[in-house]
XYZ file of N, CA and C in Angstrom:
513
model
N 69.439 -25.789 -176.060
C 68.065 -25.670 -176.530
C 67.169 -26.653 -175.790
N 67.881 -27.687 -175.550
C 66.831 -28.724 -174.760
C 66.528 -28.936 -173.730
N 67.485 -28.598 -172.833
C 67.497 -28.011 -171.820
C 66.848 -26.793 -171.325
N 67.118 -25.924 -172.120
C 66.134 -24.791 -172.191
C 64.885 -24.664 -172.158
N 64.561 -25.782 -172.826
C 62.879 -26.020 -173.499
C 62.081 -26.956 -172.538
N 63.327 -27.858 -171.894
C 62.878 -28.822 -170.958
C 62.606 -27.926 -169.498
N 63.297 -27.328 -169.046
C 63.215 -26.053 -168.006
C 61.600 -25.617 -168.000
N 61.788 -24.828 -169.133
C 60.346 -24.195 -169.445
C 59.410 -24.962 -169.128
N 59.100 -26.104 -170.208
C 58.231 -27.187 -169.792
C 57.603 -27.370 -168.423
N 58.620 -27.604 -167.332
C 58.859 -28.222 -166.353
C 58.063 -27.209 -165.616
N 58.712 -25.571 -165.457
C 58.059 -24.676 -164.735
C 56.919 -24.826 -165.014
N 56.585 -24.664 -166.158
C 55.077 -24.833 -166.411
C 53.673 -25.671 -166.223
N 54.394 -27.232 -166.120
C 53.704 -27.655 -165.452
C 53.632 -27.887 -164.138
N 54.104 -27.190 -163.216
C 53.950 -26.813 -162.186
C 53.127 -25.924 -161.915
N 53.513 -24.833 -162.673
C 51.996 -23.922 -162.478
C 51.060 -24.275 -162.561
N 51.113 -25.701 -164.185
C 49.270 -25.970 -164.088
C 48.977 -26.570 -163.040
N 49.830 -27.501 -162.383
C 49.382 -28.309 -161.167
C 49.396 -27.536 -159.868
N 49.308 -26.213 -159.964
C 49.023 -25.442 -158.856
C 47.454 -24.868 -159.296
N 47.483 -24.511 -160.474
C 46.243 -24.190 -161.442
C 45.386 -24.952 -161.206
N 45.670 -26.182 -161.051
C 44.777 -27.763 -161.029
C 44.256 -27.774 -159.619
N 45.131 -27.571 -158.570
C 45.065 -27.456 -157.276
C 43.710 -26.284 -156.935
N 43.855 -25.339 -157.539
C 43.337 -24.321 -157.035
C 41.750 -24.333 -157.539
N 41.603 -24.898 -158.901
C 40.443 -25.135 -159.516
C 39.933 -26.476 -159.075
N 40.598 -27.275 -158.518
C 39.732 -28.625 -157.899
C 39.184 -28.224 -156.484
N 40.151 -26.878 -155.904
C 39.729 -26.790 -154.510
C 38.280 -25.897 -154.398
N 38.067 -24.696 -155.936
C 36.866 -24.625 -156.031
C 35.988 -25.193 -156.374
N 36.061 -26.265 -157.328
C 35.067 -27.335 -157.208
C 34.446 -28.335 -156.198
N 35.083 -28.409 -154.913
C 34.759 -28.783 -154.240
C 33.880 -28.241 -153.129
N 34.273 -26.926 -153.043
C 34.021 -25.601 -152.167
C 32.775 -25.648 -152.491
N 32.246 -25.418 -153.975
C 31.425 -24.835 -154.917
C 30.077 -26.290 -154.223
N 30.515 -27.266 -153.866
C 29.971 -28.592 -154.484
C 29.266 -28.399 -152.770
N 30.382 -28.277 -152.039
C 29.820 -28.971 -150.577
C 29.078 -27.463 -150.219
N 29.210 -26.279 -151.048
C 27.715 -25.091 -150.569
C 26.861 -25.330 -151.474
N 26.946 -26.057 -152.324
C 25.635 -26.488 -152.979
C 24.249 -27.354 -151.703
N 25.450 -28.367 -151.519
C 24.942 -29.812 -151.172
C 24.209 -28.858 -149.361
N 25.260 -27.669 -148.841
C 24.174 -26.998 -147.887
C 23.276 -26.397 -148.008
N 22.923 -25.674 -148.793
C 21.712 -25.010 -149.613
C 20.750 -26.203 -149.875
N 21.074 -27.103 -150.514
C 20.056 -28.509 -150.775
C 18.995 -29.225 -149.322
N 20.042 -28.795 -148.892
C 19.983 -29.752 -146.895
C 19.056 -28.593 -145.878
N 19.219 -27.458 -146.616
C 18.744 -26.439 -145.638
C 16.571 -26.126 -145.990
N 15.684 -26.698 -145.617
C 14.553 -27.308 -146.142
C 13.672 -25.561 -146.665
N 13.952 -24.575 -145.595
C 13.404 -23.138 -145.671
C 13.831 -22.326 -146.175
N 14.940 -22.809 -147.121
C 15.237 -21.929 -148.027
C 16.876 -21.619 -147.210
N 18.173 -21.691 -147.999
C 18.957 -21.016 -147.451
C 19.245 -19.849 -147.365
N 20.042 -19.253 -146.456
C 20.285 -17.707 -145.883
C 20.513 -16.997 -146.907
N 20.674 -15.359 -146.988
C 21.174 -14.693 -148.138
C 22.371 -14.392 -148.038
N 22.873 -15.211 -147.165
C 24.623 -14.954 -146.771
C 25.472 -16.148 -147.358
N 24.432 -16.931 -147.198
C 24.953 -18.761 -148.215
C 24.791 -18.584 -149.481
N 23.797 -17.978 -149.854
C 23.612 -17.661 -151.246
C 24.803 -16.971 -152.133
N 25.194 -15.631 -151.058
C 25.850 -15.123 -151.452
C 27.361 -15.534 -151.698
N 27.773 -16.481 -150.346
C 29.028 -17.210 -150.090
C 29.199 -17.854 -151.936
N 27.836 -18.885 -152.021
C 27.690 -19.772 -153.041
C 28.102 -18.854 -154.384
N 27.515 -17.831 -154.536
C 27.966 -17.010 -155.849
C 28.861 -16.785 -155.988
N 29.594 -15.703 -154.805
C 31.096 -15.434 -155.483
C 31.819 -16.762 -155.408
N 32.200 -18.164 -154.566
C 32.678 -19.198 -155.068
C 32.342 -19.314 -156.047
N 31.381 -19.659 -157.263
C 30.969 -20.171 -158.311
C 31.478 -18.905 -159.459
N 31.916 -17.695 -158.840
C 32.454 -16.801 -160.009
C 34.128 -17.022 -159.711
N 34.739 -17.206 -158.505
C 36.011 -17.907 -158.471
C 36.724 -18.989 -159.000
N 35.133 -19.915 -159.098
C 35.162 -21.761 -159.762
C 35.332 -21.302 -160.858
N 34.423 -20.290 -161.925
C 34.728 -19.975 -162.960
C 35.944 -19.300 -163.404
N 36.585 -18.639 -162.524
C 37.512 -17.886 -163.087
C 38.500 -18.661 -163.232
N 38.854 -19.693 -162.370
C 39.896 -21.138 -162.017
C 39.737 -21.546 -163.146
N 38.560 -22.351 -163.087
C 38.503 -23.045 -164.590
C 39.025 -22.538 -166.180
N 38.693 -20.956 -166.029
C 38.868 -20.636 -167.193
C 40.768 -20.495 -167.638
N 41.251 -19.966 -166.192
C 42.623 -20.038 -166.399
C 43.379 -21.161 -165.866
N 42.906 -21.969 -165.878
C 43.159 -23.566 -166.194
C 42.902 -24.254 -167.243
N 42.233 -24.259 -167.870
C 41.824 -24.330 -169.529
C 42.602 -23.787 -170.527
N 43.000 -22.355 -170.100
C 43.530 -21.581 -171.143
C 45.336 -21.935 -171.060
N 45.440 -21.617 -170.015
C 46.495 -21.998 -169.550
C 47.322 -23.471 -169.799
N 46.473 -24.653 -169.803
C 46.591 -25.706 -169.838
C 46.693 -26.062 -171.571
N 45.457 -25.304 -172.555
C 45.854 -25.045 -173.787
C 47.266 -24.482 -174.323
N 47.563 -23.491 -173.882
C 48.748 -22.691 -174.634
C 50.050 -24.047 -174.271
N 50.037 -24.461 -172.654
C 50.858 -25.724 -172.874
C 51.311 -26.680 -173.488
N 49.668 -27.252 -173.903
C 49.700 -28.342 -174.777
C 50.207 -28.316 -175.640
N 50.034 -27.026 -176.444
C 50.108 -26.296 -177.851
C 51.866 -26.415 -177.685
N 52.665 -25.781 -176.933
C 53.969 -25.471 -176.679
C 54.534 -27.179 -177.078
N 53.952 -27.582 -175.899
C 54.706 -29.293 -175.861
C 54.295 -29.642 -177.102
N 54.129 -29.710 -178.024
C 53.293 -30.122 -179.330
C 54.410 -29.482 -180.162
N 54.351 -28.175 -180.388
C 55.517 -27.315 -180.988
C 57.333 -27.660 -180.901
N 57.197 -27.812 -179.515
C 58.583 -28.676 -179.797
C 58.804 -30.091 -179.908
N 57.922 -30.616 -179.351
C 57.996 -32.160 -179.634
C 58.200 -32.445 -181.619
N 57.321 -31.305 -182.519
C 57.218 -31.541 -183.818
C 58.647 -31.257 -184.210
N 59.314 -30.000 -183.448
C 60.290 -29.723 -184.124
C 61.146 -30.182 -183.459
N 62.140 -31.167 -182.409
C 62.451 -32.105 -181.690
C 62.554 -33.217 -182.949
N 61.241 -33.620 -183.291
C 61.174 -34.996 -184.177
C 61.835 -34.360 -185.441
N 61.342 -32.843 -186.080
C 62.206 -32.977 -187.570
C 63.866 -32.751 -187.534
N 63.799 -31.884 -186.063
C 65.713 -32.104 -185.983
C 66.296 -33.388 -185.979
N 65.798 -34.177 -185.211
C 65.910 -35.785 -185.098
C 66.448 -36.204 -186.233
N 65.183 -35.749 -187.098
C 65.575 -36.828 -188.566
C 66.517 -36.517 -189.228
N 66.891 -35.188 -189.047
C 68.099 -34.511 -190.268
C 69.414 -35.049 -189.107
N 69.518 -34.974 -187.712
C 70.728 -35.670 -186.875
C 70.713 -36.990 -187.089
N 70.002 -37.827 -186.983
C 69.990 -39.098 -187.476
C 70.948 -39.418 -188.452
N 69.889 -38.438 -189.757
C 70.486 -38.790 -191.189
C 72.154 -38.765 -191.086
N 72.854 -37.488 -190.642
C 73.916 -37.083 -190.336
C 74.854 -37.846 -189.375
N 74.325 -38.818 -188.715
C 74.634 -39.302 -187.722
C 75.157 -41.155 -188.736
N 74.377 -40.861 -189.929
C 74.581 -42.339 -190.232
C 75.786 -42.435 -191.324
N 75.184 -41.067 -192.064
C 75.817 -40.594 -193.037
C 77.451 -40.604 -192.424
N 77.886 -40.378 -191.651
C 78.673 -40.516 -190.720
C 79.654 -41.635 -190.579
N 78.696 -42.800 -189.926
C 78.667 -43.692 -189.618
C 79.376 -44.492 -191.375
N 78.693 -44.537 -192.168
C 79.055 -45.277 -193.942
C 79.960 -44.879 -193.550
N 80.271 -43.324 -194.124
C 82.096 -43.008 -194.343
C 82.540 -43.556 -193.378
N 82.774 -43.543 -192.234
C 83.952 -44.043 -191.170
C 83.846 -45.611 -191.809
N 82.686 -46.003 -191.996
C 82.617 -47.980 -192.324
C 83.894 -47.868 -193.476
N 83.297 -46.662 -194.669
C 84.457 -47.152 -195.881
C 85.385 -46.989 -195.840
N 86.112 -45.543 -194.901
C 87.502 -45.235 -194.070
C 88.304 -46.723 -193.706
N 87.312 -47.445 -192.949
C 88.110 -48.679 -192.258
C 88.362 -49.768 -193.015
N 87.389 -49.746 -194.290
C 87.725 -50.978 -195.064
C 88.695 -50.763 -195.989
N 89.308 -49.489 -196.089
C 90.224 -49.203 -197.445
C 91.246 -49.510 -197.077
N 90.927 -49.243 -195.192
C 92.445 -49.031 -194.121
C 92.921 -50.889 -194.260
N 91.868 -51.277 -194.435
C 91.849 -52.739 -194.200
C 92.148 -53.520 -194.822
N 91.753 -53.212 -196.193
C 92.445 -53.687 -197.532
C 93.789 -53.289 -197.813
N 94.326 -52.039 -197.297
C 95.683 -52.040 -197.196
C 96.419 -53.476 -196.255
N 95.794 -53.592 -194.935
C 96.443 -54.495 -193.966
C 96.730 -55.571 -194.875
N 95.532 -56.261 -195.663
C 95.136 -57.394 -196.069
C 96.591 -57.250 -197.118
N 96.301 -56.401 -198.018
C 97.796 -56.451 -199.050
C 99.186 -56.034 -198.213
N 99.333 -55.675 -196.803
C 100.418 -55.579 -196.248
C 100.914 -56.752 -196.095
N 99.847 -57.643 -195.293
C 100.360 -59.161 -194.461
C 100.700 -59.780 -195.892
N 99.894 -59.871 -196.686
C 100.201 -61.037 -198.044
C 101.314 -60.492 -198.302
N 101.923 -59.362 -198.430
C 103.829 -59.153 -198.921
C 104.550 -59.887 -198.065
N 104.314 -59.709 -196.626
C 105.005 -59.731 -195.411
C 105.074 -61.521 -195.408
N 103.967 -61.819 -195.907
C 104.032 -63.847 -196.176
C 104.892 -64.300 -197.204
N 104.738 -63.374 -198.592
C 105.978 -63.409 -199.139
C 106.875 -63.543 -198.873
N 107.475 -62.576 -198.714
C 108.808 -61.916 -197.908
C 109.059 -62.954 -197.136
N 108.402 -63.768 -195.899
C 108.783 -64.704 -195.047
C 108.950 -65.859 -195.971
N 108.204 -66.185 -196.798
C 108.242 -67.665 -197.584
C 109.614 -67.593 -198.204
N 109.875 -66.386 -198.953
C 111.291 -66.377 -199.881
C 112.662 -66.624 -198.708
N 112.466 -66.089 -197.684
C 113.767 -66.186 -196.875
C 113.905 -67.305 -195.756
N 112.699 -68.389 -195.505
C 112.279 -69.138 -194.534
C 112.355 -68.602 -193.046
N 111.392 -68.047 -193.367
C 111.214 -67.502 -191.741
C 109.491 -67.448 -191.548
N 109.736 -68.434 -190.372
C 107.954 -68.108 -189.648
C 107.246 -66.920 -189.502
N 106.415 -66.516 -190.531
C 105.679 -66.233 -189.875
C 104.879 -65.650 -188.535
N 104.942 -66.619 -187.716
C 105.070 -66.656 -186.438
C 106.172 -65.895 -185.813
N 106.887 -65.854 -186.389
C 108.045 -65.438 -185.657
C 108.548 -66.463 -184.344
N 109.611 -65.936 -183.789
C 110.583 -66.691 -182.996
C 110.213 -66.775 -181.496
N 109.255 -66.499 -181.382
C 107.960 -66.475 -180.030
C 107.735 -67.423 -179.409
N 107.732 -68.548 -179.815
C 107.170 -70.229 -179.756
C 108.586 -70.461 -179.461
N 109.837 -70.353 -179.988
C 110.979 -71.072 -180.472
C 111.453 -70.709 -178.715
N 111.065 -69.404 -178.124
C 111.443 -69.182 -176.875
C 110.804 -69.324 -175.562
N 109.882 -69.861 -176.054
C 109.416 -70.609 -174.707
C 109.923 -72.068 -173.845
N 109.131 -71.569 -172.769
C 110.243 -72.846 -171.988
C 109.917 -74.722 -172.628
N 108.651 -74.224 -173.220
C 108.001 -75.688 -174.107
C 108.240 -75.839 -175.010
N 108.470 -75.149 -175.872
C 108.901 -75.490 -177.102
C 110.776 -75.506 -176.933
N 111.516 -75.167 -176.031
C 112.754 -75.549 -175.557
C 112.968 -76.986 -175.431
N 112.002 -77.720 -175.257
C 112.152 -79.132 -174.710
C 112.974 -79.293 -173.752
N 112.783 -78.605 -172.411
C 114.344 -78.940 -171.372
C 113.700 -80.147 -171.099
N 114.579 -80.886 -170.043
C 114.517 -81.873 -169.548
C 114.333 -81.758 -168.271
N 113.215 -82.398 -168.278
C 112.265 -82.085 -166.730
C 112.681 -82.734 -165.792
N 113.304 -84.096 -166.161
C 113.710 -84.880 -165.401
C 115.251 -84.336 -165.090
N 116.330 -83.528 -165.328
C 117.231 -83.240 -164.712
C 116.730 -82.377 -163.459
N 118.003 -82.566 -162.138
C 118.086 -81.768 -160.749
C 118.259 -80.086 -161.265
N 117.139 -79.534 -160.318
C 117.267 -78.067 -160.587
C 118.949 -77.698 -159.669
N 119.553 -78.309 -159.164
C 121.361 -78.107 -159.464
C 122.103 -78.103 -160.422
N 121.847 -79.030 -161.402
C 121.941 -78.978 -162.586
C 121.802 -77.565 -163.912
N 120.539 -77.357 -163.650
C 120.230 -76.275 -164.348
C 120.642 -74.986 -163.513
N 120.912 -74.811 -162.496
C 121.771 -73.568 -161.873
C 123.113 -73.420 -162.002
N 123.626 -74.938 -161.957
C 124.956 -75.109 -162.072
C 125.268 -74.664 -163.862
N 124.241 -74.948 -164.522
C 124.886 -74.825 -165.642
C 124.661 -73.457 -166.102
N 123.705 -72.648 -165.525
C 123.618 -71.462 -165.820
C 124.696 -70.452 -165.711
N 125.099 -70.676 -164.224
C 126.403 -69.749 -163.546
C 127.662 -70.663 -164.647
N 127.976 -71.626 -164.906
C 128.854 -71.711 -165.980
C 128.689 -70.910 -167.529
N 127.234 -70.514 -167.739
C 127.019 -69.819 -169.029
C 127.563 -68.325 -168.535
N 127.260 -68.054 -167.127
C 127.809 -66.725 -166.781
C 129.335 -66.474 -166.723
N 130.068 -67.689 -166.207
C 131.215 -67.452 -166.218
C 131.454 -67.152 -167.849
N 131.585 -68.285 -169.024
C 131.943 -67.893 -169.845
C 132.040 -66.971 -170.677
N 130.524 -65.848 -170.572
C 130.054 -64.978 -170.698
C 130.918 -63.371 -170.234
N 131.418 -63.795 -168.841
C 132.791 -63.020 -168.251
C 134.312 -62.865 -168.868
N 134.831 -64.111 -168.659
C 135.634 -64.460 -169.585
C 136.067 -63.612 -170.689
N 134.475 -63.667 -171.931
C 134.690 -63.490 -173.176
C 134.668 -62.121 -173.615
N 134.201 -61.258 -172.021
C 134.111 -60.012 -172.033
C 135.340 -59.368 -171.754
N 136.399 -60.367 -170.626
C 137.801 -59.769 -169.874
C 138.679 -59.829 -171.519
N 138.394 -60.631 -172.151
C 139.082 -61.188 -173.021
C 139.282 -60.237 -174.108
């Protein structure tokens, strides 16, 4: 539809600005055989006269379907712009109306979370377990290695965790 309407629009004012074109070019026409007739002291010819008339029934005819033309436009752009604004308000409304429910959707969703985690703190308090979980407990910082031992050391002792690891598998 808006597209549609915007299309229309569009052609249209193109026409008037060809409309506009065509009626400024007789006003000018109209203006500069005036201004020779004025200049001419013995009266101008009956061929200028005549030039001057039918321009001035052309100027008129321009004008008039530039006027009219330019009316029914206005009128159009007016017509949908009104009904543009009352669709507006009922999409809006719908648009917000919308908007609440999804808000109260998320807070019910949310108040579930809220009474999920408080069990889940339970649940951790009764059996001693963080919370946190065991996340922290596996990092290389909260490991406390010893920075100051030779990284031979810590290779050497690794490939001994592998051997035993072999071992306990042949075994």
């Amino acid at each position: 539809y808006i597209t549609l309407k915007s299309r229309r629009i569009e052609g249209n004012l193109f026409q008037f600005r060809q409309m506009r074109q065509v009626y400024a070019h007789y006003t000018d026409k109209v203006q500069g055989l005036i201004d020779k007739v004025g200049k001419k002291k013995k009266g101008a010819s009956s061929s200028l006269q005549d030039k001057l008339e039918r321009n001035r029934l052309k100027l008129s005819g321009a004008e008039e379907a530039h006027n009219e033309f330019g009316t029914v436009l206005l009128a159009f752009m007016e017509e949908v712009t009104l009904r543009y604004f009352k669709d507006f308000i009922a999409l809006l409304h719908m648009i917000i109306q919308l908007s609440i429910n999804h808000s109260a959707d998320v807070a019910s969703v949310m108040k579930k979370f809220e009474e999920t985690d408080a069990g889940l703190q339970r649940l951790c308090a009764e059996h001693g377990i963080s919370i946190a979980g065991r996340l922290e407990e596996l990092r290389p910082e909260a490991r406390k290695l010893d920075k100051q031992a030779p990284m031979e050391e810590l290779i050497i002792s690794g490939e001994e965790k592998k051997e035993e690891d072999n071992s306990s598998v042949e075994s």
